[in-house]
């Protein structure tokens, strides 16, 4: 049915017994099919004669969107009537990935959609692959924001996300013989079926200009350029609940008055459209940075654009939800509004809220400060000094003159109070102040502004929060001992197990005799008692094998490399960064390869066959990261084509790592590497995703690894490396020439230097691993120190894998111990301990 050749336009034909009729809410497959057909025929995006997988995807997505819109309107109305305290999550990044499986899965209507598509001659699995990832983020921080939205919706919390609608998301990575090249990622090439433009929600955002003092003494920011922020809403459905919240993404626009028709008619096209072009730049691209200090004015404009538009919207809603005709008191604001800053990127929300309250609403300083500090909370995601945002004071004065007045005043009051009440901190105040007035390079320290102005500051894993308190923010802790909290990150079990790994999910549901684990992940501990059960183990092994086969097929499709599903699948996927130590991984692989080459065929046959997969994007200007990508590819090219060795070892670089690729890799993984230098990875979240899918971890005591190991048991974790408190001394020793390298480490480096993997100049990269050289910082990331214990841990992995029963047991125990890492747990803690908000479920109406 449906496939035959018709008029030369499309191979797929919609069967004539399926009328094109709108049935937006029916749950019956034939009516859903009609509704999909209706969208295919009447949506203005494609010719109605086409019903290829691509058109089928858009029509299916639009039919799912019909349901979401209904729930989403009901949710908005319900929140409006109930008037609860609401959280606004401000983030420069969201890594949403694909939305179709998630939407119909959360609506619990997946099977009916699969049936409906069958009737239309398509397969659901094929259709969902048509969707482009929405990659409006770089990595962990952006994906965390997306997991949080899923949990907020699922927990029925009155909460919203705010972000920017970047025209181009994170770049597409292509691998050539020269390594990585970057291409623009055109996620809106056709259109996104999930966003709803809100032409009625527009706010002006000003840049530049100056501060005017009015006759009554009030201050007002005037002139400069004014750009319009237009809202696009993406509905975020909760799992098996009516609650559907919003991710509001702002787009920058100039308005018609800004178009100088006179100039245009005079042939001055560029100047006539000057503001239009200025507006277009703001949301043109996501800023691709995980560390590097770079790109100035435009990034700052983006940050302010997000903050100003979002706060105007929040204030508008606060005023709109009044009690009858009685206007709200401003003192009520913090009991109605919680604003969470996802890192320092939206710090300007602080002076912007102060400005709106004082200059627009007429509040005095003290009242505005009280309201602001009680509303705002800040999450830190890094301790790397180069990733702590600092903005040039002169750039800030130029772009945001009123905000700089306000920041200066916040700083002055803070310094005054510390100096008058805490003489013991006198010698610390220079590092604690918000303004760094170093005449060489005066800057605003955004993290300090956040700490001073927020009621709560949190880290993202226990170790990270401890380091923040002991180190980065130690002086503030002595002033505000209760301001600092930990909120260990989490991941949504819907996307990261239930939907990406239905095979394993069904086994879990069968053995737990309930699917409640999907919203109560702690129930997974009940798998522990079956960890030795042979039936469970054999079901577990087949589910893993199915996912390994799918992964092998994927790798073949995208790289042409054929990998053996019977080998140990070992994966490291994350942004390429020296502190994450992909270099340690590849040096280990190089050493393994060299030893395999030296072995007799008999000895080789006794080794554990391994497929090492490494994926991740490198920031284009981060030279060493780019070199690491090249090295992994070069090692792979040699190893994979070496007939002596390639049935025992393969090394694959997985191109263009993103959310959808992760959804294929993680379920098929058996070992994953989380091997950052201790103290440097704030949390990590992919470690949680792997663990949840029954993958074992080789890792350092860093970030959330520490807690994962606690939960699943030390016996089930391959630990190695220095601990965070040993790191400073080891670095000193290294500088002082006290470090004695392990011969295996020297051998691996020497093998690369010998040209075994080609003639590319790897010296700068390898020199970064040496002490006191011109390059790098003298093995700052301690690859050399950790190499021997890493290799020992890898040998234990090889041994453990030989004992299939033991490995399966460890795998089951990994899943069983992952309950803590649900983002539902994380978000419940934020709701209770930071936001002070409560669930506001939309009632299910009868009939
Ligand atoms: C900073 C200044 C200027 C321009 C860009 C940036 C910038 C942009 C993105 C700085 C950092 C980022 C992203 C950071 C990030 O993804 N951090 C990760 O956050 C995760 C969620 O908490 C943690 O699990 C990871 O450990 C952390 O690396």
Short mmCIF file of C-alpha atoms and ligand atoms in Angstrom, two decimals, residues 93 138-141 144 287 289-290 299 345 381 387 389 460 489 579-580 681-685, ligand 1:
data_model
loop_
_atom_site.label_atom_id
_atom_site.label_comp_id
_atom_site.label_asym_id
_atom_site.label_seq_id
_atom_site.Cartn_x
_atom_site.Cartn_y
_atom_site.Cartn_z
CA UNK A 93 22.26 27.51 25.16
CA UNK A 138 27.87 23.69 22.61
CA UNK A 139 27.88 20.82 25.05
CA UNK A 140 27.03 19.83 28.60
CA UNK A 141 25.65 23.14 29.78
CA UNK A 144 21.58 20.18 30.82
CA UNK A 287 28.95 31.45 20.11
CA UNK A 289 33.13 28.57 23.16
CA UNK A 290 33.92 26.17 25.93
CA UNK A 299 28.57 38.07 22.29
CA UNK A 345 26.27 34.15 30.50
CA UNK A 381 29.61 25.28 35.68
CA UNK A 387 36.33 30.24 31.24
CA UNK A 389 33.76 35.63 32.05
CA UNK A 460 26.81 21.02 39.64
CA UNK A 489 23.38 17.41 37.66
CA UNK A 579 41.38 18.88 30.29
CA UNK A 580 39.00 16.13 29.12
CA UNK A 681 35.32 18.63 35.00
CA UNK A 682 32.57 20.37 36.95
CA UNK A 683 30.23 17.40 36.62
CA UNK A 684 29.93 15.73 33.27
CA UNK A 685 26.53 14.41 32.28
C1 LIG B 1 32.37 32.01 27.90
C2 LIG B 1 32.77 33.29 27.59
C3 LIG B 1 32.60 33.80 26.34
C4 LIG B 1 32.02 33.00 25.38
C5 LIG B 1 31.60 31.72 25.69
C6 LIG B 1 31.78 31.21 26.93
C7 LIG B 1 31.34 29.84 27.26
C8 LIG B 1 30.38 29.19 26.50
C9 LIG B 1 29.97 27.90 26.82
C10 LIG B 1 31.85 29.17 28.35
C11 LIG B 1 31.45 27.89 28.66
C12 LIG B 1 30.50 27.23 27.91
C13 LIG B 1 30.03 25.87 28.23
C14 LIG B 1 30.35 25.22 29.33
C15 LIG B 1 29.90 23.85 29.62
O1 LIG B 1 29.27 23.19 28.82
N1 LIG B 1 30.18 23.37 30.84
C16 LIG B 1 29.79 22.03 31.26
O2 LIG B 1 28.57 22.12 31.96
C17 LIG B 1 28.06 20.84 32.27
C18 LIG B 1 26.69 21.00 32.90
O3 LIG B 1 26.80 21.48 34.19
C19 LIG B 1 29.02 20.08 33.16
O4 LIG B 1 28.52 18.77 33.32
C20 LIG B 1 30.42 20.03 32.55
O5 LIG B 1 31.32 19.47 33.46
C21 LIG B 1 30.86 21.43 32.15
O6 LIG B 1 32.09 21.38 31.45
#
